[in-house]
Every structure is written in structure tokens, then in C-alpha cells.
Amino acid sequence: MLAAAAGILYTAAERLGCNKIALGHHRDDSLETLLLNLFYAGRLQAMPAGYTTDDGRFRVIRPLIECAEADIAAHASEAGYPILPCNLCGSQDNLRRDKMSALITQLEQDNPDVRSVMLSALKNVAPSHLLDPRLLARGEPDEVAVPDLPQPAKPGPRRLTVLP
């Protein structure tokens, strides 16, 4: 979310006495953001389903983050909800965001389930297979420390030896 938009939203929420803010980002927004960050910012990062603002005043949630934009639009139409166009979120990088949307659409020609597969990938991260130096074990350059994640395996950190 753009900083100016966030500031306006937080100000309004505070004025209304709110401590939780629900945003309307959906699956397609998250996937486009993932690709924008990957191709233009050099990081693996999408949109979190929820977070607490830096100052701790608000809990921000995205309850539609796993919903397809087309499904949301179809439901809104069937229910007769008014559709308010929102170009705010992508206004500064509209062309790039549009390119990411087109890329996903192109990938769907080969794999019609690519959006679902990409969403599944965001829920199935293997940190030990990434090259983030923050995951490297201290003093052991040939090993990667995998942080404790909820797994049925033994509790505690595991070590993975990287072969040449």
C-alpha cells in the first residue's frame, strides 16, 4: 500500500476508534506483487495476509488474499454490490503491474492452474533452498540453518549440508 494512502487510512481508522483494518487485496494482487518484487526489487516477497503496523496501533488484515479477483467480481455482481474502481494501489507502477498480470495470463495458456499453483508456493516455502545469507549458519559457510518451523519432525534447528 502506498504510504500516503496508508496514512489517510490510519488517520480515518484512529478517528473512528478502530484497531483493525481490512483491506481488499486478493490473490491476483498478491501474485502480481510477488512477481514485481522478484523481477524489479530482487526479493521474494508477496503480501502478508495480516500484520500489525509499525507503531502497534492497528492490526491490518487481508481477508480476501486467497480469493481470485474474478470470483470476487462475479459474487459482487450477483449480489448487486456497487463496484468502485480502485487504481490507487498500482497507480505508481501500473505498467509494471499490468505486465505481471499479462505474464500470469500467458503462463495460464500452458498451465491453467498457474494462479493456484503460485498461491500454493507462497504457502509452501523451503527456506533451506534459498540463498538468503541471513539463513547461513554462523561460522559454517557450507551449511544452511533452517529456522524452526511447525513440522512433524524433531523440534529444534536442522542443518543441511550443501554439496558442491
PDB file of N, CA and C in Angstrom, residues 20-82:
ATOM      1  N   LYS A  20      -8.592  -2.424  13.953  1.00  0.00           N
ATOM      2  CA  LYS A  20      -8.378  -3.417  12.904  1.00  0.00           C
ATOM      3  C   LYS A  20      -8.861  -2.830  11.583  1.00  0.00           C
ATOM      4  N   ILE A  21      -8.056  -3.048  10.540  1.00  0.00           N
ATOM      5  CA  ILE A  21      -8.362  -2.520   9.209  1.00  0.00           C
ATOM      6  C   ILE A  21      -8.331  -3.692   8.232  1.00  0.00           C
ATOM      7  N   ALA A  22      -9.407  -3.867   7.476  1.00  0.00           N
ATOM      8  CA  ALA A  22      -9.476  -4.922   6.465  1.00  0.00           C
ATOM      9  C   ALA A  22      -9.266  -4.299   5.087  1.00  0.00           C
ATOM     10  N   LEU A  23      -8.297  -4.822   4.360  1.00  0.00           N
ATOM     11  CA  LEU A  23      -8.022  -4.366   3.004  1.00  0.00           C
ATOM     12  C   LEU A  23      -8.581  -5.376   2.005  1.00  0.00           C
ATOM     13  N   GLY A  24      -8.859  -4.934   0.805  1.00  0.00           N
ATOM     14  CA  GLY A  24      -9.494  -5.782  -0.198  1.00  0.00           C
ATOM     15  C   GLY A  24      -8.555  -6.465  -1.170  1.00  0.00           C
ATOM     16  N   HIS A  25      -7.270  -6.559  -0.841  1.00  0.00           N
ATOM     17  CA  HIS A  25      -6.340  -7.232  -1.752  1.00  0.00           C
ATOM     18  C   HIS A  25      -6.732  -8.694  -1.909  1.00  0.00           C
ATOM     19  N   HIS A  26      -6.593  -9.196  -3.129  1.00  0.00           N
ATOM     20  CA  HIS A  26      -6.968 -10.576  -3.438  1.00  0.00           C
ATOM     21  C   HIS A  26      -5.757 -11.343  -3.952  1.00  0.00           C
ATOM     22  N   ARG A  27      -5.995 -12.600  -4.306  1.00  0.00           N
ATOM     23  CA  ARG A  27      -4.910 -13.482  -4.737  1.00  0.00           C
ATOM     24  C   ARG A  27      -4.105 -12.887  -5.886  1.00  0.00           C
ATOM     25  N   ASP A  28      -4.795 -12.315  -6.878  1.00  0.00           N
ATOM     26  CA  ASP A  28      -4.099 -11.793  -8.049  1.00  0.00           C
ATOM     27  C   ASP A  28      -3.192 -10.616  -7.674  1.00  0.00           C
ATOM     28  N   ASP A  29      -3.636  -9.779  -6.745  1.00  0.00           N
ATOM     29  CA  ASP A  29      -2.788  -8.680  -6.254  1.00  0.00           C
ATOM     30  C   ASP A  29      -1.507  -9.243  -5.628  1.00  0.00           C
ATOM     31  N   SER A  30      -1.672 -10.286  -4.817  1.00  0.00           N
ATOM     32  CA  SER A  30      -0.521 -10.866  -4.137  1.00  0.00           C
ATOM     33  C   SER A  30       0.463 -11.496  -5.119  1.00  0.00           C
ATOM     34  N   LEU A  31      -0.061 -12.200  -6.126  1.00  0.00           N
ATOM     35  CA  LEU A  31       0.816 -12.838  -7.112  1.00  0.00           C
ATOM     36  C   LEU A  31       1.539 -11.805  -7.963  1.00  0.00           C
ATOM     37  N   GLU A  32       0.834 -10.740  -8.341  1.00  0.00           N
ATOM     38  CA  GLU A  32       1.483  -9.669  -9.110  1.00  0.00           C
ATOM     39  C   GLU A  32       2.563  -8.989  -8.273  1.00  0.00           C
ATOM     40  N   THR A  33       2.286  -8.785  -6.986  1.00  0.00           N
ATOM     41  CA  THR A  33       3.274  -8.181  -6.091  1.00  0.00           C
ATOM     42  C   THR A  33       4.492  -9.081  -5.940  1.00  0.00           C
ATOM     43  N   LEU A  34       4.266 -10.385  -5.835  1.00  0.00           N
ATOM     44  CA  LEU A  34       5.369 -11.343  -5.758  1.00  0.00           C
ATOM     45  C   LEU A  34       6.279 -11.199  -6.982  1.00  0.00           C
ATOM     46  N   LEU A  35       5.681 -11.162  -8.171  1.00  0.00           N
ATOM     47  CA  LEU A  35       6.478 -11.053  -9.393  1.00  0.00           C
ATOM     48  C   LEU A  35       7.151  -9.688  -9.522  1.00  0.00           C
ATOM     49  N   LEU A  36       6.456  -8.623  -9.136  1.00  0.00           N
ATOM     50  CA  LEU A  36       7.081  -7.292  -9.156  1.00  0.00           C
ATOM     51  C   LEU A  36       8.316  -7.272  -8.262  1.00  0.00           C
ATOM     52  N   ASN A  37       8.187  -7.820  -7.057  1.00  0.00           N
ATOM     53  CA  ASN A  37       9.325  -7.847  -6.136  1.00  0.00           C
ATOM     54  C   ASN A  37      10.447  -8.731  -6.661  1.00  0.00           C
ATOM     55  N   LEU A  38      10.093  -9.855  -7.259  1.00  0.00           N
ATOM     56  CA  LEU A  38      11.096 -10.769  -7.796  1.00  0.00           C
ATOM     57  C   LEU A  38      11.864 -10.134  -8.957  1.00  0.00           C
ATOM     58  N   PHE A  39      11.143  -9.567  -9.921  1.00  0.00           N
ATOM     59  CA  PHE A  39      11.781  -9.071 -11.134  1.00  0.00           C
ATOM     60  C   PHE A  39      12.335  -7.655 -11.034  1.00  0.00           C
ATOM     61  N   TYR A  40      11.765  -6.825 -10.168  1.00  0.00           N
ATOM     62  CA  TYR A  40      12.180  -5.425 -10.121  1.00  0.00           C
ATOM     63  C   TYR A  40      12.855  -5.007  -8.820  1.00  0.00           C
ATOM     64  N   ALA A  41      12.632  -5.750  -7.739  1.00  0.00           N
ATOM     65  CA  ALA A  41      13.232  -5.369  -6.461  1.00  0.00           C
ATOM     66  C   ALA A  41      14.243  -6.400  -5.959  1.00  0.00           C
ATOM     67  N   GLY A  42      14.302  -7.552  -6.607  1.00  0.00           N
ATOM     68  CA  GLY A  42      15.277  -8.565  -6.216  1.00  0.00           C
ATOM     69  C   GLY A  42      15.004  -9.197  -4.868  1.00  0.00           C
ATOM     70  N   ARG A  43      13.733  -9.420  -4.564  1.00  0.00           N
ATOM     71  CA  ARG A  43      13.421 -10.101  -3.299  1.00  0.00           C
ATOM     72  C   ARG A  43      12.197 -10.994  -3.485  1.00  0.00           C
ATOM     73  N   LEU A  44      12.147 -12.056  -2.692  1.00  0.00           N
ATOM     74  CA  LEU A  44      10.988 -12.949  -2.677  1.00  0.00           C
ATOM     75  C   LEU A  44      10.051 -12.447  -1.590  1.00  0.00           C
ATOM     76  N   GLN A  45       9.033 -11.735  -2.004  1.00  0.00           N
ATOM     77  CA  GLN A  45       8.103 -11.148  -1.042  1.00  0.00           C
ATOM     78  C   GLN A  45       6.779 -10.896  -1.740  1.00  0.00           C
ATOM     79  N   ALA A  46       5.700 -11.329  -1.112  1.00  0.00           N
ATOM     80  CA  ALA A  46       4.360 -11.049  -1.627  1.00  0.00           C
ATOM     81  C   ALA A  46       3.670 -10.116  -0.643  1.00  0.00           C
ATOM     82  N   MET A  47       2.391 -10.319  -0.407  1.00  0.00           N
ATOM     83  CA  MET A  47       1.636  -9.516   0.558  1.00  0.00           C
ATOM     84  C   MET A  47       1.290 -10.400   1.743  1.00  0.00           C
ATOM     85  N   PRO A  48       1.513  -9.933   2.956  1.00  0.00           N
ATOM     86  CA  PRO A  48       1.100 -10.749   4.104  1.00  0.00           C
ATOM     87  C   PRO A  48      -0.420 -10.726   4.251  1.00  0.00           C
ATOM     88  N   ALA A  49      -0.971 -11.816   4.751  1.00  0.00           N
ATOM     89  CA  ALA A  49      -2.416 -11.884   4.995  1.00  0.00           C
ATOM     90  C   ALA A  49      -2.803 -10.956   6.144  1.00  0.00           C
ATOM     91  N   GLY A  50      -1.861 -10.703   7.022  1.00  0.00           N
ATOM     92  CA  GLY A  50      -2.119  -9.808   8.145  1.00  0.00           C
ATOM     93  C   GLY A  50      -0.825  -9.330   8.760  1.00  0.00           C
ATOM     94  N   TYR A  51      -0.868  -8.166   9.354  1.00  0.00           N
ATOM     95  CA  TYR A  51       0.306  -7.630  10.041  1.00  0.00           C
ATOM     96  C   TYR A  51      -0.146  -6.546  11.017  1.00  0.00           C
ATOM     97  N   THR A  52       0.731  -6.232  11.943  1.00  0.00           N
ATOM     98  CA  THR A  52       0.499  -5.134  12.869  1.00  0.00           C
ATOM     99  C   THR A  52       1.347  -3.958  12.398  1.00  0.00           C
ATOM    100  N   THR A  53       0.763  -2.767  12.399  1.00  0.00           N
ATOM    101  CA  THR A  53       1.507  -1.589  11.944  1.00  0.00           C
ATOM    102  C   THR A  53       2.732  -1.378  12.824  1.00  0.00           C
ATOM    103  N   ASP A  54       3.733  -0.708  12.270  1.00  0.00           N
ATOM    104  CA  ASP A  54       4.992  -0.499  12.989  1.00  0.00           C
ATOM    105  C   ASP A  54       4.785   0.142  14.356  1.00  0.00           C
ATOM    106  N   ASP A  55       3.822   1.035  14.457  1.00  0.00           N
ATOM    107  CA  ASP A  55       3.586   1.706  15.741  1.00  0.00           C
ATOM    108  C   ASP A  55       2.667   0.904  16.662  1.00  0.00           C
ATOM    109  N   GLY A  56       2.194  -0.254  16.196  1.00  0.00           N
ATOM    110  CA  GLY A  56       1.383  -1.133  17.031  1.00  0.00           C
ATOM    111  C   GLY A  56      -0.070  -0.708  17.209  1.00  0.00           C
ATOM    112  N   ARG A  57      -0.493   0.365  16.554  1.00  0.00           N
ATOM    113  CA  ARG A  57      -1.857   0.862  16.757  1.00  0.00           C
ATOM    114  C   ARG A  57      -2.917   0.018  16.063  1.00  0.00           C
ATOM    115  N   PHE A  58      -2.573  -0.604  14.926  1.00  0.00           N
ATOM    116  CA  PHE A  58      -3.590  -1.273  14.131  1.00  0.00           C
ATOM    117  C   PHE A  58      -3.153  -2.673  13.710  1.00  0.00           C
ATOM    118  N   ARG A  59      -4.128  -3.545  13.641  1.00  0.00           N
ATOM    119  CA  ARG A  59      -3.949  -4.853  13.017  1.00  0.00           C
ATOM    120  C   ARG A  59      -4.571  -4.727  11.631  1.00  0.00           C
ATOM    121  N   VAL A  60      -3.787  -5.010  10.585  1.00  0.00           N
ATOM    122  CA  VAL A  60      -4.261  -4.911   9.208  1.00  0.00           C
ATOM    123  C   VAL A  60      -4.414  -6.327   8.667  1.00  0.00           C
ATOM    124  N   ILE A  61      -5.596  -6.609   8.112  1.00  0.00           N
ATOM    125  CA  ILE A  61      -5.856  -7.948   7.576  1.00  0.00           C
ATOM    126  C   ILE A  61      -6.269  -7.847   6.109  1.00  0.00           C
ATOM    127  N   ARG A  62      -6.036  -8.946   5.406  1.00  0.00           N
ATOM    128  CA  ARG A  62      -6.454  -9.062   4.004  1.00  0.00           C
ATOM    129  C   ARG A  62      -7.283 -10.351   3.889  1.00  0.00           C
ATOM    130  N   PRO A  63      -8.550 -10.279   4.252  1.00  0.00           N
ATOM    131  CA  PRO A  63      -9.361 -11.499   4.292  1.00  0.00           C
ATOM    132  C   PRO A  63      -9.625 -12.138   2.935  1.00  0.00           C
ATOM    133  N   LEU A  64      -9.397 -11.418   1.845  1.00  0.00           N
ATOM    134  CA  LEU A  64      -9.651 -11.955   0.509  1.00  0.00           C
ATOM    135  C   LEU A  64      -8.375 -12.405  -0.197  1.00  0.00           C
ATOM    136  N   ILE A  65      -7.262 -12.480   0.523  1.00  0.00           N
ATOM    137  CA  ILE A  65      -5.952 -12.703  -0.082  1.00  0.00           C
ATOM    138  C   ILE A  65      -5.859 -14.015  -0.856  1.00  0.00           C
ATOM    139  N   GLU A  66      -6.683 -14.996  -0.529  1.00  0.00           N
ATOM    140  CA  GLU A  66      -6.649 -16.263  -1.243  1.00  0.00           C
ATOM    141  C   GLU A  66      -7.763 -16.382  -2.280  1.00  0.00           C
ATOM    142  N   CYS A  67      -8.556 -15.344  -2.457  1.00  0.00           N
ATOM    143  CA  CYS A  67      -9.682 -15.364  -3.392  1.00  0.00           C
ATOM    144  C   CYS A  67      -9.277 -14.804  -4.750  1.00  0.00           C
ATOM    145  N   ALA A  68      -9.757 -15.445  -5.800  1.00  0.00           N
ATOM    146  CA  ALA A  68      -9.492 -14.972  -7.156  1.00  0.00           C
ATOM    147  C   ALA A  68     -10.284 -13.697  -7.414  1.00  0.00           C
ATOM    148  N   GLU A  69      -9.658 -12.757  -8.095  1.00  0.00           N
ATOM    149  CA  GLU A  69     -10.327 -11.499  -8.415  1.00  0.00           C
ATOM    150  C   GLU A  69     -11.613 -11.750  -9.200  1.00  0.00           C
ATOM    151  N   ALA A  70     -11.564 -12.679 -10.150  1.00  0.00           N
ATOM    152  CA  ALA A  70     -12.743 -12.974 -10.967  1.00  0.00           C
ATOM    153  C   ALA A  70     -13.893 -13.508 -10.113  1.00  0.00           C
ATOM    154  N   ASP A  71     -13.582 -14.334  -9.120  1.00  0.00           N
ATOM    155  CA  ASP A  71     -14.625 -14.864  -8.228  1.00  0.00           C
ATOM    156  C   ASP A  71     -15.244 -13.753  -7.388  1.00  0.00           C
ATOM    157  N   ILE A  72     -14.415 -12.841  -6.920  1.00  0.00           N
ATOM    158  CA  ILE A  72     -14.915 -11.714  -6.123  1.00  0.00           C
ATOM    159  C   ILE A  72     -15.820 -10.839  -6.981  1.00  0.00           C
ATOM    160  N   ALA A  73     -15.393 -10.559  -8.214  1.00  0.00           N
ATOM    161  CA  ALA A  73     -16.185  -9.729  -9.124  1.00  0.00           C
ATOM    162  C   ALA A  73     -17.514 -10.403  -9.457  1.00  0.00           C
ATOM    163  N   ALA A  74     -17.484 -11.715  -9.691  1.00  0.00           N
ATOM    164  CA  ALA A  74     -18.715 -12.441 -10.006  1.00  0.00           C
ATOM    165  C   ALA A  74     -19.685 -12.397  -8.825  1.00  0.00           C
ATOM    166  N   HIS A  75     -19.170 -12.615  -7.625  1.00  0.00           N
ATOM    167  CA  HIS A  75     -20.027 -12.562  -6.434  1.00  0.00           C
ATOM    168  C   HIS A  75     -20.599 -11.161  -6.249  1.00  0.00           C
ATOM    169  N   ALA A  76     -19.774 -10.143  -6.402  1.00  0.00           N
ATOM    170  CA  ALA A  76     -20.240  -8.760  -6.241  1.00  0.00           C
ATOM    171  C   ALA A  76     -21.341  -8.434  -7.243  1.00  0.00           C
ATOM    172  N   SER A  77     -21.173  -8.926  -8.451  1.00  0.00           N
ATOM    173  CA  SER A  77     -22.174  -8.682  -9.486  1.00  0.00           C
ATOM    174  C   SER A  77     -23.490  -9.395  -9.149  1.00  0.00           C
ATOM    175  N   GLU A  78     -23.399 -10.667  -8.760  1.00  0.00           N
ATOM    176  CA  GLU A  78     -24.589 -11.440  -8.401  1.00  0.00           C
ATOM    177  C   GLU A  78     -25.313 -10.836  -7.199  1.00  0.00           C
ATOM    178  N   ALA A  79     -24.541 -10.325  -6.256  1.00  0.00           N
ATOM    179  CA  ALA A  79     -25.129  -9.755  -5.044  1.00  0.00           C
ATOM    180  C   ALA A  79     -25.580  -8.310  -5.248  1.00  0.00           C
ATOM    181  N   GLY A  80     -25.204  -7.728  -6.376  1.00  0.00           N
ATOM    182  CA  GLY A  80     -25.599  -6.353  -6.660  1.00  0.00           C
ATOM    183  C   GLY A  80     -24.793  -5.306  -5.902  1.00  0.00           C
ATOM    184  N   TYR A  81     -23.592  -5.680  -5.467  1.00  0.00           N
ATOM    185  CA  TYR A  81     -22.748  -4.710  -4.778  1.00  0.00           C
ATOM    186  C   TYR A  81     -22.244  -3.677  -5.775  1.00  0.00           C
ATOM    187  N   PRO A  82     -22.133  -2.440  -5.364  1.00  0.00           N
ATOM    188  CA  PRO A  82     -21.554  -1.437  -6.272  1.00  0.00           C
ATOM    189  C   PRO A  82     -20.053  -1.686  -6.419  1.00  0.00           C
TER     190      PRO A  82
END
